[in-house]
Tab-separated table of N, CA, C and O in Angstrom:
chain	number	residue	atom	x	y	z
N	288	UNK	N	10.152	18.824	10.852
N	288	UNK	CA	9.306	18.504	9.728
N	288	UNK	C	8.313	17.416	10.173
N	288	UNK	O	8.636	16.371	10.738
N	289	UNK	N	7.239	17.740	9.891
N	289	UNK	CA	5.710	16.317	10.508
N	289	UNK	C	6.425	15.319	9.481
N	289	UNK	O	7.127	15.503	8.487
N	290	UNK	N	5.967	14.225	10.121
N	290	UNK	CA	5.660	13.123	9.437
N	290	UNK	C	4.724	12.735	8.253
N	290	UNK	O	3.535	13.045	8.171
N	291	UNK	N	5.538	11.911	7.223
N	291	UNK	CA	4.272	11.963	6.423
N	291	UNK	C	2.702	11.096	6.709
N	291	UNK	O	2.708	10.195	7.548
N	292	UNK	N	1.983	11.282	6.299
N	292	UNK	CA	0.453	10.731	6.996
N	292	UNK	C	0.550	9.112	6.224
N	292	UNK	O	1.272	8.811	5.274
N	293	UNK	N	-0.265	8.361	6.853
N	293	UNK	CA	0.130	7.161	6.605
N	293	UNK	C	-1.308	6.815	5.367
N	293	UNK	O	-2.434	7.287	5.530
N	294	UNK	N	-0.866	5.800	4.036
N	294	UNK	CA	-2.371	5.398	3.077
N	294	UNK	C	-3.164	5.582	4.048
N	294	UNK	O	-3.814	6.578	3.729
N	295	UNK	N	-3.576	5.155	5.242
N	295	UNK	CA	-4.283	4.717	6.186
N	295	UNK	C	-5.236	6.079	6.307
N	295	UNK	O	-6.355	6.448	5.951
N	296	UNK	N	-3.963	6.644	7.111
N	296	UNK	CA	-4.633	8.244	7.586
N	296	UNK	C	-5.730	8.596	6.244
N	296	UNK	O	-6.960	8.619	6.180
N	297	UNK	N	-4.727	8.834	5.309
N	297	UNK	CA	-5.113	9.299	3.709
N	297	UNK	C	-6.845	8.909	3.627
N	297	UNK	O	-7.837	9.637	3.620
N	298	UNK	N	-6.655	7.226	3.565
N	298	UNK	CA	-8.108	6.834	3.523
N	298	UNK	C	-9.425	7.060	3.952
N	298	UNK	O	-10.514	6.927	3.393
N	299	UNK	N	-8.989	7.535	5.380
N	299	UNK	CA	-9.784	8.005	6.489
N	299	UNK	C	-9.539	9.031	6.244
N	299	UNK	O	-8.900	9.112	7.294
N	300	UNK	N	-9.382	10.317	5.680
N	300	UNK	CA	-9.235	11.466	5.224
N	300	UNK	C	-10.097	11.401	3.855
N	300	UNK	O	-10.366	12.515	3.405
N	301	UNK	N	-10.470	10.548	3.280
N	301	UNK	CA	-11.072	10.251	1.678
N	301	UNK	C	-9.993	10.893	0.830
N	301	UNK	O	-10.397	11.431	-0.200
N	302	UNK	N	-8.917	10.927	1.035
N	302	UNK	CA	-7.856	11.175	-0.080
N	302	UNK	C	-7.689	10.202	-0.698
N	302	UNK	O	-7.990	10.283	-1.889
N	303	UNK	N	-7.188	8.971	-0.227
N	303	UNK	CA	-7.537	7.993	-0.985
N	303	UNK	C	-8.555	7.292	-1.346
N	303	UNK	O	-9.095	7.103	-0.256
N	304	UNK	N	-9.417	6.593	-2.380
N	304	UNK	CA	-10.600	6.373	-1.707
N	304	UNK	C	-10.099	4.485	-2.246
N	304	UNK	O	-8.984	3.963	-2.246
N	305	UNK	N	-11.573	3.851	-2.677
N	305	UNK	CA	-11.247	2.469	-1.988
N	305	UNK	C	-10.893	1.986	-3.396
N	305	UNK	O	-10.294	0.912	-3.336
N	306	UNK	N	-11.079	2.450	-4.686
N	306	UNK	CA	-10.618	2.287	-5.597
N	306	UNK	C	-9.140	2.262	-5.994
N	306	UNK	O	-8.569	1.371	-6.622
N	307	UNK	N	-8.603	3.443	-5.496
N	307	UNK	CA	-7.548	3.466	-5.349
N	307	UNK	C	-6.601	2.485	-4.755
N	307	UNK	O	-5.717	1.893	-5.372
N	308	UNK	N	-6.940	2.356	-3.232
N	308	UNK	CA	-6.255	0.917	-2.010
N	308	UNK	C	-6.781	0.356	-3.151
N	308	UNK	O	-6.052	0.609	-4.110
N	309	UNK	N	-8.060	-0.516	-3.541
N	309	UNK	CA	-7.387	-1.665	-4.934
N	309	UNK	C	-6.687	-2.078	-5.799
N	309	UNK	O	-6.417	-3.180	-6.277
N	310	UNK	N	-6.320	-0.721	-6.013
N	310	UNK	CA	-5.542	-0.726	-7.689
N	310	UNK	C	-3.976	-1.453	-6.941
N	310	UNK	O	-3.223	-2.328	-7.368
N	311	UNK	N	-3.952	-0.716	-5.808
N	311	UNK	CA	-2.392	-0.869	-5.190
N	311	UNK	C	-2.645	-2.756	-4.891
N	311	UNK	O	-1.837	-3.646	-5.160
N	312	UNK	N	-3.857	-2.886	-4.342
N	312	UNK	CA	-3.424	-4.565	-3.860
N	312	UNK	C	-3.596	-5.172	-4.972
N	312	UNK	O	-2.666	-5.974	-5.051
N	313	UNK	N	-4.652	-5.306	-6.440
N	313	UNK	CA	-4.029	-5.890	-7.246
N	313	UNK	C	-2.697	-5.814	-7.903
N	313	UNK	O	-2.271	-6.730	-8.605
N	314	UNK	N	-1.813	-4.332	-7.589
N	314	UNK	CA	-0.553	-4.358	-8.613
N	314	UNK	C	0.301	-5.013	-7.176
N	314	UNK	O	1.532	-4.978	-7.194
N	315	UNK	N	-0.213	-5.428	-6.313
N	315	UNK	CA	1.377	-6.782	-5.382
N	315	UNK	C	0.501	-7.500	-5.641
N	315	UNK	O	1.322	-8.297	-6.094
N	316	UNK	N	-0.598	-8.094	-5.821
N	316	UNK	CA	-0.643	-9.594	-6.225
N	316	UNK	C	-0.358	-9.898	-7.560
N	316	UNK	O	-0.308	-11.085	-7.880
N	317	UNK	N	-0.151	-8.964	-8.449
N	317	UNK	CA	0.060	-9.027	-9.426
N	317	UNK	C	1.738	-9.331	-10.199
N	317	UNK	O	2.190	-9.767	-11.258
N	318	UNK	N	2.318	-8.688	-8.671
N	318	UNK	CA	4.156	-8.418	-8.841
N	318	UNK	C	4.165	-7.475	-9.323
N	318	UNK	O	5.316	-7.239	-9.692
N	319	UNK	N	3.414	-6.600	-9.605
N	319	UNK	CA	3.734	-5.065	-10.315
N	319	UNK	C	4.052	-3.911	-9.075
N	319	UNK	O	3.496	-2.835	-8.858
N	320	UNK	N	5.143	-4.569	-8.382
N	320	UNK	CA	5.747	-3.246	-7.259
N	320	UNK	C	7.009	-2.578	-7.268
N	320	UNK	O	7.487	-2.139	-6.222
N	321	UNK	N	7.738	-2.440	-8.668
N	321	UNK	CA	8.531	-1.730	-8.912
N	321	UNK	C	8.737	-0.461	-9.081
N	321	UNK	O	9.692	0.301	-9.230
N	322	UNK	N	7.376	-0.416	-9.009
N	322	UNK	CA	7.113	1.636	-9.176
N	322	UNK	C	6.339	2.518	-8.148
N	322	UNK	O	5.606	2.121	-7.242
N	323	UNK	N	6.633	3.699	-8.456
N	323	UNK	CA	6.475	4.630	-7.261
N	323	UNK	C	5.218	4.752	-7.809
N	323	UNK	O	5.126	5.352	-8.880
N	324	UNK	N	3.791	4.101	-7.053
N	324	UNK	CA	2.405	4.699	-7.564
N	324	UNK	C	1.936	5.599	-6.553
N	324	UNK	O	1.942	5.660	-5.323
N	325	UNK	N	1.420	6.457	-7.783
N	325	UNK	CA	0.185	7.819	-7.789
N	325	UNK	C	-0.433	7.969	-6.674
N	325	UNK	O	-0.734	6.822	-6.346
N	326	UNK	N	-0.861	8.782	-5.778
N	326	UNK	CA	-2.197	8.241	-5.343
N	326	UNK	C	-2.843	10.258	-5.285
N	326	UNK	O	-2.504	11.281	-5.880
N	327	UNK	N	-3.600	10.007	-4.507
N	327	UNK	CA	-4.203	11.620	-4.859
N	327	UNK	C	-3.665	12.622	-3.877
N	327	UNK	O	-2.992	12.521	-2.852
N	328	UNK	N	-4.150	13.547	-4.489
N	328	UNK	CA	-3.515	15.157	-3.718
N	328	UNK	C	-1.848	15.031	-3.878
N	328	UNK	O	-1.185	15.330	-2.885
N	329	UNK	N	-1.293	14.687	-4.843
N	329	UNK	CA	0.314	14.702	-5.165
N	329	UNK	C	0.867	13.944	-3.813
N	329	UNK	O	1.607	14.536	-3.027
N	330	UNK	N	0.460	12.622	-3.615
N	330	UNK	CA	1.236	11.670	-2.982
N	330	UNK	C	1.570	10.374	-3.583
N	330	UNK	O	0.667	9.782	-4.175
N	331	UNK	N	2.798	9.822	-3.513
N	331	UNK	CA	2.843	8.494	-3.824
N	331	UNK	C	3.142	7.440	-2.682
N	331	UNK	O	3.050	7.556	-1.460
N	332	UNK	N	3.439	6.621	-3.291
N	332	UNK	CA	3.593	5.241	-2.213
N	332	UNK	C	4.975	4.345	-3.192
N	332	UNK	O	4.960	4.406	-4.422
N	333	UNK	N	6.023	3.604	-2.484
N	333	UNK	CA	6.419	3.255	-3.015
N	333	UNK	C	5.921	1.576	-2.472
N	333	UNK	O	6.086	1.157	-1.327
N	334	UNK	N	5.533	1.100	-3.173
N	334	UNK	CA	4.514	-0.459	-2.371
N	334	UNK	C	5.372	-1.642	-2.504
N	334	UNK	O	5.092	-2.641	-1.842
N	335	UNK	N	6.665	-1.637	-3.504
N	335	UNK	CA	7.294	-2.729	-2.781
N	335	UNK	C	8.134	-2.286	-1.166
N	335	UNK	O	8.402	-3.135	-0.316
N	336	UNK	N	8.344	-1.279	-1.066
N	336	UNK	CA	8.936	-0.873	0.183
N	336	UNK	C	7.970	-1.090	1.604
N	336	UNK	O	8.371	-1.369	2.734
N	337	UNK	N	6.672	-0.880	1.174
N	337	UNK	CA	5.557	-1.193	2.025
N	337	UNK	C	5.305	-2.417	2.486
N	337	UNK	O	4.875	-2.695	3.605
N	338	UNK	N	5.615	-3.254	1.494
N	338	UNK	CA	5.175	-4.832	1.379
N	338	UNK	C	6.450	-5.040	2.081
N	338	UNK	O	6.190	-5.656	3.115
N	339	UNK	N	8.076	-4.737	1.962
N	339	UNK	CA	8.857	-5.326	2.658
N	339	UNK	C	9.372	-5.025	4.244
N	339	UNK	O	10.134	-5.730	4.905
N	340	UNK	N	8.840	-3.991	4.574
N	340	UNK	CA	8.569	-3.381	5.649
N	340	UNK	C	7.387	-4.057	6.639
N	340	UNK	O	7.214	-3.462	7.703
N	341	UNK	N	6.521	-5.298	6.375
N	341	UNK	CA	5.964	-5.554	7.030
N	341	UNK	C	6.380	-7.285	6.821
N	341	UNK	O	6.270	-8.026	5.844
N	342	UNK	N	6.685	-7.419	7.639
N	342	UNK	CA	7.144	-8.646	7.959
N	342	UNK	C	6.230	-10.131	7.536
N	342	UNK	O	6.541	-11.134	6.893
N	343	UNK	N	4.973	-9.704	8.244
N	343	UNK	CA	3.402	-10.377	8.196
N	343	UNK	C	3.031	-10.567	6.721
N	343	UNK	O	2.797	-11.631	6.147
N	344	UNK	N	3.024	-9.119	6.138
N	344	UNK	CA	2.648	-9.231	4.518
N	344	UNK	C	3.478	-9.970	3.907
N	344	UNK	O	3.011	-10.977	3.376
N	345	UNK	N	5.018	-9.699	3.782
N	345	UNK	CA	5.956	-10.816	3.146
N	345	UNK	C	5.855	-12.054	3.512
N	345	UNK	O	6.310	-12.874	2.714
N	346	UNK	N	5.344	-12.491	4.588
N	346	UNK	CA	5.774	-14.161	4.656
N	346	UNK	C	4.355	-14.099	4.046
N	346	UNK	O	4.575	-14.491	2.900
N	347	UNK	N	2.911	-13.818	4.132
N	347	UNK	CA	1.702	-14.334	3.720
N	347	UNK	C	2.212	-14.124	2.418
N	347	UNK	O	2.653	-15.234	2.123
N	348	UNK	N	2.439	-13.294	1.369
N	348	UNK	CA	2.725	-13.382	0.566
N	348	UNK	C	3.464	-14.275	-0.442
N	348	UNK	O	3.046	-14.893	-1.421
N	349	UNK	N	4.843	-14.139	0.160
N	349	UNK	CA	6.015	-15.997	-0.003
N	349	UNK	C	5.279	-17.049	-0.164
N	349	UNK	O	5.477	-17.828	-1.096
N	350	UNK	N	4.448	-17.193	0.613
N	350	UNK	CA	3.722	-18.947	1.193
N	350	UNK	C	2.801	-19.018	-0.290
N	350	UNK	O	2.034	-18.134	-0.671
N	351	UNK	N	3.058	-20.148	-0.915
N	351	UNK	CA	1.851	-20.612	-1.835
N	351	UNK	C	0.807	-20.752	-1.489
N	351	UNK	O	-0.099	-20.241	-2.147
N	352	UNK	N	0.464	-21.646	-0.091
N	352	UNK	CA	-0.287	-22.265	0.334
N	352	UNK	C	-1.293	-21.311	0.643
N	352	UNK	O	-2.450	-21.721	0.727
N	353	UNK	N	-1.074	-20.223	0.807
N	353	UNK	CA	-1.833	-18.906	1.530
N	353	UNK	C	-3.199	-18.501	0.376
N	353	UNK	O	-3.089	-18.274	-0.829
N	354	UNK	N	-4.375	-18.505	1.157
N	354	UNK	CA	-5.334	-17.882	0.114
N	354	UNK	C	-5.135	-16.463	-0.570
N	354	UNK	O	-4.217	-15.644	-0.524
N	355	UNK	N	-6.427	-16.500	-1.258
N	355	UNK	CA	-6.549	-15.265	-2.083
N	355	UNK	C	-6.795	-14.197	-1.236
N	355	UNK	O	-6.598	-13.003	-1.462
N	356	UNK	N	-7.272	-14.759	-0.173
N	356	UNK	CA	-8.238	-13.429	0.803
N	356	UNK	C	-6.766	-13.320	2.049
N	356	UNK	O	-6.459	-12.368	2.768
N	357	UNK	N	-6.450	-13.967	1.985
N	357	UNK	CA	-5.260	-13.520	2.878
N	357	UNK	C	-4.431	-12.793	2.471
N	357	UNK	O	-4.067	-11.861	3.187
N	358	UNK	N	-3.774	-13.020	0.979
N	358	UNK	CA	-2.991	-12.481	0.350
N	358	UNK	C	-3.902	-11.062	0.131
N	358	UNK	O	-3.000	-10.226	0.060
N	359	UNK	N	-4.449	-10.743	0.068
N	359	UNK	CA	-5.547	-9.629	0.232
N	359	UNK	C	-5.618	-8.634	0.993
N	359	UNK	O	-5.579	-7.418	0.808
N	360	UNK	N	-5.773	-9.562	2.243
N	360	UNK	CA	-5.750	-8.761	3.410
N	360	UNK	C	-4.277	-8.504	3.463
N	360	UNK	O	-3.766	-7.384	3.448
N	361	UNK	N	-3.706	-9.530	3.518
N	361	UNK	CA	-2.004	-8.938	3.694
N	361	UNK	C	-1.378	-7.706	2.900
N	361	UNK	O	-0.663	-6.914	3.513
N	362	UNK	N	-1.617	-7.550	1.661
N	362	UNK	CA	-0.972	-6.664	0.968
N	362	UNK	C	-1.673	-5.170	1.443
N	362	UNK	O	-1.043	-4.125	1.606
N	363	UNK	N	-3.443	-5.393	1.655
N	363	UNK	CA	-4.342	-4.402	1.980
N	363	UNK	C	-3.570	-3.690	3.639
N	363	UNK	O	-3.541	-2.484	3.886
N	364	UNK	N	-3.026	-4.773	4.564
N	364	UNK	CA	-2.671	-3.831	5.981
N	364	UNK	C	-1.063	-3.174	5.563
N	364	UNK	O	-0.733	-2.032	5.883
N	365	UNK	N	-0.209	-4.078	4.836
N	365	UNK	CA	0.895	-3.402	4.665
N	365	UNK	C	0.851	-2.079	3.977
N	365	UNK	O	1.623	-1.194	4.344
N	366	UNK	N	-0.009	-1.876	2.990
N	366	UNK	CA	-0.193	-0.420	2.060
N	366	UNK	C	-1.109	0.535	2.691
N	366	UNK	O	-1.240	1.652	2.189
N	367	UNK	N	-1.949	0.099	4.065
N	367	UNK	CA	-2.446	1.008	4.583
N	367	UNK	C	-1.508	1.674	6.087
N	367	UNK	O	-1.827	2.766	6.558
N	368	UNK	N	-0.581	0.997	6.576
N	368	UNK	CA	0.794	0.946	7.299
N	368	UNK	C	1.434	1.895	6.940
N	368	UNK	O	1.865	2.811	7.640
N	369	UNK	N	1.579	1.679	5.411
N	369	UNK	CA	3.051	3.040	5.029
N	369	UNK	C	2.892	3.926	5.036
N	369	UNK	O	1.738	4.244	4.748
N	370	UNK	N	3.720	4.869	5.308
N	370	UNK	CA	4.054	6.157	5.062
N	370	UNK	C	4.038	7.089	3.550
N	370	UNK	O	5.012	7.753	3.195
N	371	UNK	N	2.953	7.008	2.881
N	371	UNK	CA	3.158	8.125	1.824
N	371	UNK	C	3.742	9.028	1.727
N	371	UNK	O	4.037	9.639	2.755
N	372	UNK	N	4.072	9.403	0.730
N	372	UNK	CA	5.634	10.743	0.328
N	372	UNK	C	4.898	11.884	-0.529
N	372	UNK	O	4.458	11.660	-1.656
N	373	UNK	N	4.822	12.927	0.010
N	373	UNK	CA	4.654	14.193	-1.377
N	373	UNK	C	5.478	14.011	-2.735
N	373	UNK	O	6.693	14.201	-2.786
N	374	UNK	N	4.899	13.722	-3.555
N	374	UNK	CA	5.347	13.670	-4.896
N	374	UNK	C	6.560	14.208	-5.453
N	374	UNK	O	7.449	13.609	-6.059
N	375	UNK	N	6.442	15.734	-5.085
N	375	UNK	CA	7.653	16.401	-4.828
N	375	UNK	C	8.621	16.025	-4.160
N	375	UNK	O	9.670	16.326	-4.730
N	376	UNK	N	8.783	15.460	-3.129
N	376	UNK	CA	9.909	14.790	-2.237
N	376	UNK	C	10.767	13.901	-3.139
N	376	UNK	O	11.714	13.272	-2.666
């Protein structure tokens, strides 16, 4: 069975487009990563699994001290990293 394609791939495919990668980095700066979100062509992402899977994103994240644009970028490389799932799966 292939692997599933990564947000990343997706993006660079225009499956996802950049609206979308937003919606996902405001809902972790937001703490809203308890749910399996949407994304197009019947894929989801599960984004707290994304966020804890990258080591880099969790500690920028943890740290108070850390800007807005870091926390940004951080949540933005971990959700473009993961592995998206067919909906169906």
């Amino acid at each position: 069975m292939p692997e599933s394609p990564t947000v990343g791939e997706l993006f660079k495919a225009n499956v996802v487009t950049h609206d979308d990668l937003n919606a996902l980095i405001d809902a972790v700066l937001a703490g809203r990563m308890n749910v399996q979100e949407e994304l197009a062509e019947g894929y989801t992402l599960d984004v707290a699994a994304a966020v804890k899977a990258n080591a880099f994103a969790t500690a920028v994240l943890r740290d108070k001290t850390s800007t807005t644009g870091a926390r940004r970028t951080a949540a933005r490389t971990a959700i473009l990293l993961a592995r998206a799932q067919k909906a169906d799966q």
